[in-house]
mmCIF file of C-alpha atoms and ligand atoms in Angstrom:
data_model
loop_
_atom_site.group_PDB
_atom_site.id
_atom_site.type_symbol
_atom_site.label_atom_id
_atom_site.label_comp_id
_atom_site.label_asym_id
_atom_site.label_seq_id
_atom_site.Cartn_x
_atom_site.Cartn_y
_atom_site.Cartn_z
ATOM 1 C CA UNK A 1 17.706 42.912 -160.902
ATOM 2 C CA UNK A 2 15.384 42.456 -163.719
ATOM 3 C CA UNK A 3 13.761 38.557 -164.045
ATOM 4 C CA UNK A 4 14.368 35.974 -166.772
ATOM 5 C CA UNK A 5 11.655 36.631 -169.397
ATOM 6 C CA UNK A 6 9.887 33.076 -168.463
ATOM 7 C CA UNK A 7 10.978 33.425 -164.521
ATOM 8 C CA UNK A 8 8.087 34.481 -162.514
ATOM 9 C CA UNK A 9 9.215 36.194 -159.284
ATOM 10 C CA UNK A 10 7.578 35.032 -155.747
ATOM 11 C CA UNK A 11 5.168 37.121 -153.837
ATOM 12 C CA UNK A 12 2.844 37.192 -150.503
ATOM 13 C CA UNK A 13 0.223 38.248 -148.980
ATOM 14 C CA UNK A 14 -0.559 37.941 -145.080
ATOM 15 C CA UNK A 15 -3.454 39.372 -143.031
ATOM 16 C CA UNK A 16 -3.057 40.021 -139.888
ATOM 17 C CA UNK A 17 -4.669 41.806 -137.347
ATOM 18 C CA UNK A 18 -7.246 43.874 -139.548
ATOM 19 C CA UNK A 19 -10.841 44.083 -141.433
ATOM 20 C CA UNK A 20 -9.340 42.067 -144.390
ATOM 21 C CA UNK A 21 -10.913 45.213 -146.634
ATOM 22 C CA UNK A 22 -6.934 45.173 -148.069
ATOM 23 C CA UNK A 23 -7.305 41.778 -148.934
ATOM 24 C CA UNK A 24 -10.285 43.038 -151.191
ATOM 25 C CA UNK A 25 -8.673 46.162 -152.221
ATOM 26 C CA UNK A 26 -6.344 43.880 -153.852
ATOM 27 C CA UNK A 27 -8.986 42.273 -155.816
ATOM 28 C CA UNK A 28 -10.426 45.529 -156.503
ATOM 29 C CA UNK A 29 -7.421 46.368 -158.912
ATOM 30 C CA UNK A 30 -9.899 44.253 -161.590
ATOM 31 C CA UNK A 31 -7.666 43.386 -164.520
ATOM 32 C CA UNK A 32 -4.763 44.556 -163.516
ATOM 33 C CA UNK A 33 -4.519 41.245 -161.419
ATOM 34 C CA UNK A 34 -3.985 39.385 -164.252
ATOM 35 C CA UNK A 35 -0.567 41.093 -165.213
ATOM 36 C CA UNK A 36 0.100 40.523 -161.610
ATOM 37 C CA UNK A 37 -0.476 37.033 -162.430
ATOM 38 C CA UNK A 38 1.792 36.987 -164.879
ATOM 39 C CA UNK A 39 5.117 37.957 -163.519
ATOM 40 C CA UNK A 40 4.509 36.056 -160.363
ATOM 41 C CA UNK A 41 3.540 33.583 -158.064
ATOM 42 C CA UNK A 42 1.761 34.194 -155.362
ATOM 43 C CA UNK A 43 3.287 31.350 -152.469
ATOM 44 C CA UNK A 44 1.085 32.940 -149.532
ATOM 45 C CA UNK A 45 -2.799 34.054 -149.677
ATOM 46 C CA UNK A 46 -4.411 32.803 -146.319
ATOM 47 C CA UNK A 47 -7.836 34.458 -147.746
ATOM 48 C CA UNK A 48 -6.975 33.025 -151.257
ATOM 49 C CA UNK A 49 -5.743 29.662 -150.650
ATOM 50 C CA UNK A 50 -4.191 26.904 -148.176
ATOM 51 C CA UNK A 51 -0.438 27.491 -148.576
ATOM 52 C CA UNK A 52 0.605 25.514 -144.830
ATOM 53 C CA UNK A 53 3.379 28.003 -142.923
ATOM 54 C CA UNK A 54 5.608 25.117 -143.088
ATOM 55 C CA UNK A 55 5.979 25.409 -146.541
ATOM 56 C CA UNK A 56 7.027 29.057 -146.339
ATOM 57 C CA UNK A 57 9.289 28.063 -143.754
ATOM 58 C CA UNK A 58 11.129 25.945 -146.090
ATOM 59 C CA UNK A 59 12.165 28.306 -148.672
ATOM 60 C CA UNK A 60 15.344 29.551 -149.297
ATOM 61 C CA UNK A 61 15.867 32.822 -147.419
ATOM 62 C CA UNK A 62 15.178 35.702 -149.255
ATOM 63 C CA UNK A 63 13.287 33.514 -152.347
ATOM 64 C CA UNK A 64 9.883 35.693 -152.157
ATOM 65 C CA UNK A 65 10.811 38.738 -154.005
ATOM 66 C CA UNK A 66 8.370 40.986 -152.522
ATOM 67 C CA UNK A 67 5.354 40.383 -149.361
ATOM 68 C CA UNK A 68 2.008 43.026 -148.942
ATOM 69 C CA UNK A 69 1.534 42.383 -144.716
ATOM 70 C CA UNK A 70 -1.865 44.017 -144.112
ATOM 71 C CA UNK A 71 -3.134 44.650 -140.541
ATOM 72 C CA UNK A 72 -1.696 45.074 -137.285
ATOM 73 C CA UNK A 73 0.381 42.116 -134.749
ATOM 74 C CA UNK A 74 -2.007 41.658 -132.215
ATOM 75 C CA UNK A 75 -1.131 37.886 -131.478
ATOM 76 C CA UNK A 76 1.760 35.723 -131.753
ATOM 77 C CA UNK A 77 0.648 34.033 -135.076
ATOM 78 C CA UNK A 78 1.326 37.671 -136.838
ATOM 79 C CA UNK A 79 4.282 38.301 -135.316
ATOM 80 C CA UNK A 80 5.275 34.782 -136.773
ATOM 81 C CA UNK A 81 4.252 35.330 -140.229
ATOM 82 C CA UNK A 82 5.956 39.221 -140.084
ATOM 83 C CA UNK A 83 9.221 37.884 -138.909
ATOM 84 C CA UNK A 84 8.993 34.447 -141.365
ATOM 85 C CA UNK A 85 8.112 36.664 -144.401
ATOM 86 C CA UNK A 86 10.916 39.365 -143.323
ATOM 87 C CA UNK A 87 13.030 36.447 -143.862
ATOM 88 C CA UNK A 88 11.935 35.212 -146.727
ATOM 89 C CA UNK A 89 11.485 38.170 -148.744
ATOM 90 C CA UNK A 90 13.554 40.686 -150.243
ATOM 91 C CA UNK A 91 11.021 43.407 -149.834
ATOM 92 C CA UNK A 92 8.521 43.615 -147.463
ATOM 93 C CA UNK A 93 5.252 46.224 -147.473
ATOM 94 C CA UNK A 94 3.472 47.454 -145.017
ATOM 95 C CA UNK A 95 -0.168 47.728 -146.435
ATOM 96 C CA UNK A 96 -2.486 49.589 -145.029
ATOM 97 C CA UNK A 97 -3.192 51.812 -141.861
ATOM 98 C CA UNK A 98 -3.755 48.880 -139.675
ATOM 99 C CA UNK A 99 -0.163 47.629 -140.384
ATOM 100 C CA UNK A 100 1.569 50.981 -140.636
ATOM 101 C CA UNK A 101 -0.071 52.866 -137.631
ATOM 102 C CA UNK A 102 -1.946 49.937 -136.085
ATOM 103 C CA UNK A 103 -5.547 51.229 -137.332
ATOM 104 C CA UNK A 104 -8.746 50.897 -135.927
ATOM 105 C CA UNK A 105 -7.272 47.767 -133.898
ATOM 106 C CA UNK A 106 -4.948 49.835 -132.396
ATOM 107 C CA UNK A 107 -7.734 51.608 -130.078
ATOM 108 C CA UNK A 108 -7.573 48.612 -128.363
ATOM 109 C CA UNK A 109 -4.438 50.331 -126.968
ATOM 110 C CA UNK A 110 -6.488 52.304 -123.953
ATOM 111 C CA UNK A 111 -7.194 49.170 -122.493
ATOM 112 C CA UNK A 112 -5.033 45.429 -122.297
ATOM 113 C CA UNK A 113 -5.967 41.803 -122.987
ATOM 114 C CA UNK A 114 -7.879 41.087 -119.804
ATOM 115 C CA UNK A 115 -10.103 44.228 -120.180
ATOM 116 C CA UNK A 116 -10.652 42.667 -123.335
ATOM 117 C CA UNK A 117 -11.440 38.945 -122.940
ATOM 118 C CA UNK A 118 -13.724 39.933 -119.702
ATOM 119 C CA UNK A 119 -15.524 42.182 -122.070
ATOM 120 C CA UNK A 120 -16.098 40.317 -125.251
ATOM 121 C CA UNK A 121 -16.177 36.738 -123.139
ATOM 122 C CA UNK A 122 -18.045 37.857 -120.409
ATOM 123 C CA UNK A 123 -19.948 40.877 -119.908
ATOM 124 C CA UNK A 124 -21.272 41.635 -123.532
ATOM 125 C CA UNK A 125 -25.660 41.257 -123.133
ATOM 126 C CA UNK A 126 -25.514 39.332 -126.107
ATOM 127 C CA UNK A 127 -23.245 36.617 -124.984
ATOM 128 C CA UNK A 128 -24.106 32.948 -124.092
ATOM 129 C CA UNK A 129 -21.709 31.655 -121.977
ATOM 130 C CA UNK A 130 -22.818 30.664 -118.683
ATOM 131 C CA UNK A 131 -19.888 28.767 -117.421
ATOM 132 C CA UNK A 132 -17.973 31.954 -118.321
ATOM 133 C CA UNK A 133 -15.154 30.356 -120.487
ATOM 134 C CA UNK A 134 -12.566 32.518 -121.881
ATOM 135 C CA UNK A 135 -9.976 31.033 -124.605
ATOM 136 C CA UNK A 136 -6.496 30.618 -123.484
ATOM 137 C CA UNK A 137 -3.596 29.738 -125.875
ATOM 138 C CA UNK A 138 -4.150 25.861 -124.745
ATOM 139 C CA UNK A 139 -7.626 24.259 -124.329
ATOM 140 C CA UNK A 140 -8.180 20.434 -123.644
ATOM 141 C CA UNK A 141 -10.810 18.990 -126.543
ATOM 142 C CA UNK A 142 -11.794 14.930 -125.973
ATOM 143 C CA UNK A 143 -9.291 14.752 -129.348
ATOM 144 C CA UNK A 144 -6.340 16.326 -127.145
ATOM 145 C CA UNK A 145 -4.633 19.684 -126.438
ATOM 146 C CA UNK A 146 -5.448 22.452 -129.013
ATOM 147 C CA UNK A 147 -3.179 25.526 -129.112
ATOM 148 C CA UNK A 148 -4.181 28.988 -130.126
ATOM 149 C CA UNK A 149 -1.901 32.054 -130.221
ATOM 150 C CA UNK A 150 -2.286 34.215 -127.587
ATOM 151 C CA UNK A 151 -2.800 37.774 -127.719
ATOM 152 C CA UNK A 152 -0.696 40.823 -126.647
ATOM 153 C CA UNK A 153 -1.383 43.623 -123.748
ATOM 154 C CA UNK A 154 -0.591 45.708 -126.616
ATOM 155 C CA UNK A 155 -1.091 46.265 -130.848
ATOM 156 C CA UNK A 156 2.235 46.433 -132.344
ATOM 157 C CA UNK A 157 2.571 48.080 -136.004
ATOM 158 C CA UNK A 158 4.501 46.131 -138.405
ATOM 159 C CA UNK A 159 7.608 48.081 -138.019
ATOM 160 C CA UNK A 160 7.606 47.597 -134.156
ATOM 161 C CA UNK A 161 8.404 43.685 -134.911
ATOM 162 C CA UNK A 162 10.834 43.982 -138.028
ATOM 163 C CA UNK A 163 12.289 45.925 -140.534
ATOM 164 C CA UNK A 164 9.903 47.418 -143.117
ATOM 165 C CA UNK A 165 10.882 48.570 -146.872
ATOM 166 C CA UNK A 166 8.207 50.400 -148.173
ATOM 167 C CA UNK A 167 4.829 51.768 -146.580
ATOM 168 C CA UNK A 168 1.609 51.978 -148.270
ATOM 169 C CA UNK A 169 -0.950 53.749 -146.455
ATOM 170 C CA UNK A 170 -4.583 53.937 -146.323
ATOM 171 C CA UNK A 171 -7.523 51.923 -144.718
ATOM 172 C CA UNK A 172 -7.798 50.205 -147.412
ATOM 173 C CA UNK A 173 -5.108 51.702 -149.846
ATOM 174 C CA UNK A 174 -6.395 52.955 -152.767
ATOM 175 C CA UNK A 175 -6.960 51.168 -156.180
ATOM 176 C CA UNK A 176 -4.952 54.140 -157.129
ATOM 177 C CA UNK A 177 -2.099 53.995 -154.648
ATOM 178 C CA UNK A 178 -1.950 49.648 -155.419
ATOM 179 C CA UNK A 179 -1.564 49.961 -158.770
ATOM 180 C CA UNK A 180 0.958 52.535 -158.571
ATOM 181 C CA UNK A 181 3.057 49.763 -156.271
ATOM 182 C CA UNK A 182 2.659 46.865 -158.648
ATOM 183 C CA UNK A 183 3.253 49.639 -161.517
ATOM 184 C CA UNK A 184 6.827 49.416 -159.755
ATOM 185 C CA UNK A 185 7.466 46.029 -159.098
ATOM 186 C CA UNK A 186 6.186 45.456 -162.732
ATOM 187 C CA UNK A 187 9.241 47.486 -163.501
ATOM 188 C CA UNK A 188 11.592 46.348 -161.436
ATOM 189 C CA UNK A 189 10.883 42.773 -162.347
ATOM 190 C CA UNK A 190 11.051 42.975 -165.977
ATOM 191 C CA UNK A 191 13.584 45.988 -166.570
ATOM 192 C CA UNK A 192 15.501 46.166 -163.019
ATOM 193 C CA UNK A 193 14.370 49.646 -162.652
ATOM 194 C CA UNK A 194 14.704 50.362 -158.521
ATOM 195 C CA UNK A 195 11.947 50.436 -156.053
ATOM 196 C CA UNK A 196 11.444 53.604 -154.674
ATOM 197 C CA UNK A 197 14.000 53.998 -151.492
ATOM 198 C CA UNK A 198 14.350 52.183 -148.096
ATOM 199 C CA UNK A 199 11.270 53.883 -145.920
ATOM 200 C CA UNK A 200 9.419 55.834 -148.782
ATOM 201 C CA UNK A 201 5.351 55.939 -148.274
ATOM 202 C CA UNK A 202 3.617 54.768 -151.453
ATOM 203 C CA UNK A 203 1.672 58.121 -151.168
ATOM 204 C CA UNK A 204 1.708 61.752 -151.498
ATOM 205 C CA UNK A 205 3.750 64.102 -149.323
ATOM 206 C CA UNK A 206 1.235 66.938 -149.132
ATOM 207 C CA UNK A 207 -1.593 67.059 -146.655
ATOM 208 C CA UNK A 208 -5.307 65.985 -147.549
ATOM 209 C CA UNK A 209 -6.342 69.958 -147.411
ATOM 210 C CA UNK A 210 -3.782 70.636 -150.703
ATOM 211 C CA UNK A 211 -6.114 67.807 -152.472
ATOM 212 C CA UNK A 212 -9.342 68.443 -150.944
ATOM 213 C CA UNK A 213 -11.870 70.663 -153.513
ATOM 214 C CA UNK A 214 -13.551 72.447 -150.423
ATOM 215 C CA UNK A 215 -13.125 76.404 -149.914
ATOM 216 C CA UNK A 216 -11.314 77.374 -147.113
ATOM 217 C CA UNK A 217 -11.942 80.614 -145.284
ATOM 218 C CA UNK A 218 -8.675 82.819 -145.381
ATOM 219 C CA UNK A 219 -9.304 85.337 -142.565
ATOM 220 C CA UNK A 220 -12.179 85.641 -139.757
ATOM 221 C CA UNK A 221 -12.710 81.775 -139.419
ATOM 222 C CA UNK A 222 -15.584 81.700 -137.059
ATOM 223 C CA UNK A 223 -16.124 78.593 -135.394
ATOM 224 C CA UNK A 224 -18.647 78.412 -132.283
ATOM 225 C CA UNK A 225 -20.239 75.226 -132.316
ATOM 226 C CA UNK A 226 -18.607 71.387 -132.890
ATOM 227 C CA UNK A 227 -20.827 69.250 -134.732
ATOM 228 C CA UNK A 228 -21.193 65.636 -135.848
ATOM 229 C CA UNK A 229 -21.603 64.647 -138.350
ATOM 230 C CA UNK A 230 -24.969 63.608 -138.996
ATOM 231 C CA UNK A 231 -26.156 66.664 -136.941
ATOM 232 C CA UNK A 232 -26.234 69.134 -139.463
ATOM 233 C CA UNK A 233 -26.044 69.023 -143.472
ATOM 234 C CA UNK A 234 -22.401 70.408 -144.542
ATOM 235 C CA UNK A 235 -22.455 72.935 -147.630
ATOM 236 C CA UNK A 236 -20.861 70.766 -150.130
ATOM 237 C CA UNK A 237 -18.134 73.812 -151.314
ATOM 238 C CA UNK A 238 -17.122 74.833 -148.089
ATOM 239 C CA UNK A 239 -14.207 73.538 -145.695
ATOM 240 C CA UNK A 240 -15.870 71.662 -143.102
ATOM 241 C CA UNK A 241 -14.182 72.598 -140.205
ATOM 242 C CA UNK A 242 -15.337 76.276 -140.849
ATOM 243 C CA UNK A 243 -18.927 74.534 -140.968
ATOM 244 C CA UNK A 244 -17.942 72.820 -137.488
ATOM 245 C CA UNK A 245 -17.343 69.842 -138.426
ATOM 246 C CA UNK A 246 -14.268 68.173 -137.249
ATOM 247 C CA UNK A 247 -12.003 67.046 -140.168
ATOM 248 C CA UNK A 248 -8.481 65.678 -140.107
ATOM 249 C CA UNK A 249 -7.334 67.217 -143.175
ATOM 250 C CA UNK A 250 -5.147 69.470 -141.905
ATOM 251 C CA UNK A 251 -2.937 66.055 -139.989
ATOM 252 C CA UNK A 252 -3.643 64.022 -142.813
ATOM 253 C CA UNK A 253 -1.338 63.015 -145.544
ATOM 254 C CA UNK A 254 -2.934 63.731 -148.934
ATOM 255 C CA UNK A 255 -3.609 60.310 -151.600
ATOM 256 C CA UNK A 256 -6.812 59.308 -151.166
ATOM 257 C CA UNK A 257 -8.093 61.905 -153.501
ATOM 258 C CA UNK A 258 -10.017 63.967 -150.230
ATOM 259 C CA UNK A 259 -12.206 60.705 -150.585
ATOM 260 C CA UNK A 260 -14.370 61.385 -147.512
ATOM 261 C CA UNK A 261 -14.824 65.473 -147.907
ATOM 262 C CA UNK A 262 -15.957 64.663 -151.574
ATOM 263 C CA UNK A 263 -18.689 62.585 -150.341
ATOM 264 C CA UNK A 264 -19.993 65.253 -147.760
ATOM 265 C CA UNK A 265 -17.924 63.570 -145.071
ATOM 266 C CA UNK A 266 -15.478 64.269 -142.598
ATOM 267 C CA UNK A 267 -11.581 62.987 -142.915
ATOM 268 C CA UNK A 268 -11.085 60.835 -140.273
ATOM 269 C CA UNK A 269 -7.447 60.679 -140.786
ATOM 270 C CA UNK A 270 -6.457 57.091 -142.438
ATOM 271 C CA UNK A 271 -3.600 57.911 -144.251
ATOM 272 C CA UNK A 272 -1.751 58.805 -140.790
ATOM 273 C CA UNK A 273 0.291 61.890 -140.461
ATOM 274 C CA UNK A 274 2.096 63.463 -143.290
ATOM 275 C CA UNK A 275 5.897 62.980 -143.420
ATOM 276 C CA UNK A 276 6.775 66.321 -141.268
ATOM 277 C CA UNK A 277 4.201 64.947 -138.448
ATOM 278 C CA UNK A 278 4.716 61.917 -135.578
ATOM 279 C CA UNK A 279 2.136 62.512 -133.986
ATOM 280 C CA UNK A 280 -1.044 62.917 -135.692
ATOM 281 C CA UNK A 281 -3.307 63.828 -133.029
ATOM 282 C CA UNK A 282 -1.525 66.247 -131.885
ATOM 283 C CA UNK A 283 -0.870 67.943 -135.145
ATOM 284 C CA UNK A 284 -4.653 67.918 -135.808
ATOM 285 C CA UNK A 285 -4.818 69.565 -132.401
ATOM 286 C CA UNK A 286 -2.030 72.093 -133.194
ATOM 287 C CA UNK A 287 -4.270 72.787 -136.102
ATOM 288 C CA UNK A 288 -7.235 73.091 -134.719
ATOM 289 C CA UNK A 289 -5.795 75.912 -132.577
ATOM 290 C CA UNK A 290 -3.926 77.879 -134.879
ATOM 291 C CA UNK A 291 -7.025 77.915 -136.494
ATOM 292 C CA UNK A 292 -9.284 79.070 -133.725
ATOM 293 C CA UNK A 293 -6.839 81.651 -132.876
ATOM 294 C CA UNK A 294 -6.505 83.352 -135.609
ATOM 295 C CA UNK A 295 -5.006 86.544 -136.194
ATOM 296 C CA UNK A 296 -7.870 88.870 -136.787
ATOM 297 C CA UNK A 297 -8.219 90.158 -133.328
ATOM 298 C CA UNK A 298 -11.641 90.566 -133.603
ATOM 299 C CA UNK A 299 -12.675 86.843 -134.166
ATOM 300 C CA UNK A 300 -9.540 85.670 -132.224
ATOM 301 C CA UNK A 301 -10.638 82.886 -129.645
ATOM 302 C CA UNK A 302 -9.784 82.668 -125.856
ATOM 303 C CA UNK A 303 -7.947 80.359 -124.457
ATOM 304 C CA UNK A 304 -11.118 78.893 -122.383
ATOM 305 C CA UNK A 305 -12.859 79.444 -125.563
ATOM 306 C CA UNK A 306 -10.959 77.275 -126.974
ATOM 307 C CA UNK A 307 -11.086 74.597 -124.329
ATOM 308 C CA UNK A 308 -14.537 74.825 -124.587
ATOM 309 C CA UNK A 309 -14.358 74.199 -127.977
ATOM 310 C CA UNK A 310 -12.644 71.120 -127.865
ATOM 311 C CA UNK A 311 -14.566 70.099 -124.906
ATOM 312 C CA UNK A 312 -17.556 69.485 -127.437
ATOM 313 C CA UNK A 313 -15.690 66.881 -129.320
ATOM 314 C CA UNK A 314 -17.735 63.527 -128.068
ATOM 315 C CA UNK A 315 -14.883 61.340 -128.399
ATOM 316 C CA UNK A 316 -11.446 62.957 -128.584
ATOM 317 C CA UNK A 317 -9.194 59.735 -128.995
ATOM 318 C CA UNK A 318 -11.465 57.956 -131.785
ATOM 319 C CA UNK A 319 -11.443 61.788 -133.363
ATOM 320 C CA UNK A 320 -7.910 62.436 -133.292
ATOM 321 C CA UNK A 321 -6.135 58.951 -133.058
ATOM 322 C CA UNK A 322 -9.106 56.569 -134.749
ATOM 323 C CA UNK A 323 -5.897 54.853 -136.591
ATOM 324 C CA UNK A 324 -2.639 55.916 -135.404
ATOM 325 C CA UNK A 325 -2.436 55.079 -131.615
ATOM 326 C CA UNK A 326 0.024 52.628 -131.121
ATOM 327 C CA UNK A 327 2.291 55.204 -133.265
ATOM 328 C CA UNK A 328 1.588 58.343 -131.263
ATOM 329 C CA UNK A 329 3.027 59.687 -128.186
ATOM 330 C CA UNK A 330 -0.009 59.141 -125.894
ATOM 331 C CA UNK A 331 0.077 55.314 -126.536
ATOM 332 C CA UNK A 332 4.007 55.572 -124.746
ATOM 333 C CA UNK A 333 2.534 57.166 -122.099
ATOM 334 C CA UNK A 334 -0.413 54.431 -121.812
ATOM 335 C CA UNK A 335 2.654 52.058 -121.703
ATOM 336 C CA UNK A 336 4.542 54.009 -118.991
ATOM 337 C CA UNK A 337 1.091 54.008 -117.331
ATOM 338 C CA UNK A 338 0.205 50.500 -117.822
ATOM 339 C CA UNK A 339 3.389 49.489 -116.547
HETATM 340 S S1 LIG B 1 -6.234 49.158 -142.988
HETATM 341 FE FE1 LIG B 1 -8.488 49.262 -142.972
HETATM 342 S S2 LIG B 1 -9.109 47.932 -144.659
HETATM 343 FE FE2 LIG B 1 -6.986 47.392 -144.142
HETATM 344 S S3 LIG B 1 -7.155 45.728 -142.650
HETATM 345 FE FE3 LIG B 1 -7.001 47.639 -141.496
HETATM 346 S S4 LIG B 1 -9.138 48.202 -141.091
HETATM 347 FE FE4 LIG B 1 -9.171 46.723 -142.764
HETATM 348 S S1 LIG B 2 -10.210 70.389 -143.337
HETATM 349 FE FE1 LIG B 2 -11.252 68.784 -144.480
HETATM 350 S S2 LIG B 2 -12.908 69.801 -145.582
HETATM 351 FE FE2 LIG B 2 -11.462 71.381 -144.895
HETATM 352 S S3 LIG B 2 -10.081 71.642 -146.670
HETATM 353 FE FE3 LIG B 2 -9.128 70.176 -145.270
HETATM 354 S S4 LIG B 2 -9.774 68.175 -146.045
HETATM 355 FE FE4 LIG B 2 -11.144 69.696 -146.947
HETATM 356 S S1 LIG B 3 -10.557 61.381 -146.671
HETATM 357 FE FE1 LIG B 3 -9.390 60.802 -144.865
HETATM 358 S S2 LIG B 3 -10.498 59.074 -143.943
HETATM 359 FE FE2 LIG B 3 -11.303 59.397 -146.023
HETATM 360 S S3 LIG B 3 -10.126 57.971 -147.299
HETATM 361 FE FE3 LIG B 3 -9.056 59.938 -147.341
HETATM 362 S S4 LIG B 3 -7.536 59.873 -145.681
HETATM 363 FE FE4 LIG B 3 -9.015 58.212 -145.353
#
């Protein structure tokens, strides 16, 4: 429903576990802030200002008309704010990879807290800490008992601790892809025209390839070596898998304008799968076969060929999962593992 001409709607913004580059990609919007600023009030801005929880807590249920929740829960204190601002809002966004797929936080899925602590706290060469303290969620100061939340065994996305309205991709989302969001709630605040639908993705459907400038080769793909990328010197025209080059294009939802490729760089996947796709490893893997085994029979690829392919990839998890983890399959079977 459209706002009073002089009512200015409520709106948040929480960081949670993440860079806080989304923070800054909101700032990066430039001017466009300021119409922001004038249909609403922003109630919650940890990196802009010291709104106390408590005061969120007091507000009517459902009195924030829309909150951006950028990064993953790694700790009780997001899982607080996701579940207080799920209350309190009428619309709530997940923004950015970290909060949609768990993002580059959500490596720390291979491993569990204790790995963790013991490696930041204790075993890093860098670190000074002889008596070999590691925080705990309550520590004993001369002024009393301090509490801190504790963190979780596991990264949770957004959506695995309440429900979500609207995703917005990307690590960070584009100036692009923001504006296009507060485009909408522009609109719906001042006209009443309707958000886009219960689960959409603030993003395209296609997959980076349909966006990305770079040649593919139709027939007789030829791929012997895997390279990094700062081992060679891509042509800039030509699809850089068929130069070797590992590139999550094919797994990758398009948006981002082929951002990466453009600048002579690999895709390493941030916008998560595209909508067919759950798992987006494993579609870049799917890929990456079809690909290799190609139907001209005489370029077509073994199946230890293949495997030896693949066995050149340095890092296979940060290649294929370096931001989707927690929503693949392989972090369920960490779990099962785990458990
Ligand atoms: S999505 Fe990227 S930019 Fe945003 S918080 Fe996570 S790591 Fe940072
Ligand atoms: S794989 Fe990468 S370089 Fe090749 S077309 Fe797709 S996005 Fe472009
Ligand atoms: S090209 Fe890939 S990694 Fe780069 S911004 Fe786009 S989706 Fe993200």
């Amino acid at each position: 429903m459209a706002a009073a001409a002089d009512e200015k709607i409520n709106i948040a913004l929480y960081w949670g576990a993440g860079c806080g580059g989304c923070d800054v990609a909101v700032l990066d919007i430039d001017a466009a802030i300021l119409d922001l600023a004038a249909i609403a009030n922003v109630t919650l801005w940890p990196i802009g200002f010291d709104t106390k929880y408590e005061d969120i807590e007091k507000m009517p249920d459902k009195s924030i008309t829309i909150s951006f929740y950028n990064g993953a829960i790694r700790n009780e204190e997001n899982e607080h704010i996701a579940r207080l601002l799920r209350q309190k809002s009428q619309v709530l966004i997940s923004f950015g990879s970290c909060a949609c797929f768990g993002g580059t936080p959500g490596l720390g899925n291979v491993t569990n807290k204790k790995e963790i602590m013991e490696t930041v706290y204790l075993n890093l060469p860098s670190n000074d800490n002889p008596d070999g303290v590691i925080p705990s969620p309550k520590i004993k100061v001369p002024e009393g008992e301090l509490e801190l939340p504790d963190i979780y065994d596991d990264v949770l996305t957004l959506d695995d601790v309440v429900d979500v309205d609207l995703f917005m991709p990307g690590c960070p989302p584009t100036v692009e892809l923001i504006s296009l969001a507060l485009e909408a709630v522009t609109k719906h605040v001042k006209e009443g025209a309707p958000l886009p639908p219960k689960g959409a993705v603030i993003a395209s459907d296609k997959t980076l390839c349909d966006e990305c400038p770079r040649e593919i080769v139709e027939k007789g793909r030829n791929i012997e070596k895997i390279y990094q990328p700062y081992e060679i010197m891509p042509e800039l025209d030509k699809c850089l898998i068929d130069q070797g080059i590992i590139c999550m294009g094919p797994a990758t939802r398009a948006g981002c304008g082929a951002m990466c490729p453009n600048a002579n760089m690999p895709c390493r996947g941030c916008m998560g799968p595209t909508k067919a796709v759950m798992d987006q490893g494993g579609s870049m893997l799917s890929a990456l076969a079809s690909i290799f085994n190609i139907t001209d029979k005489e370029s077509q690829m073994s199946d230890e060929e293949i495997e030896n392919l693949l066995d050149q990839v340095k890092d296979p998890l940060g290649t294929f999962y370096a931001f989707t983890l927690p929503k693949s399959l392989l972090r369920r079977t960490f779990k099962e593992k785990k458990g």
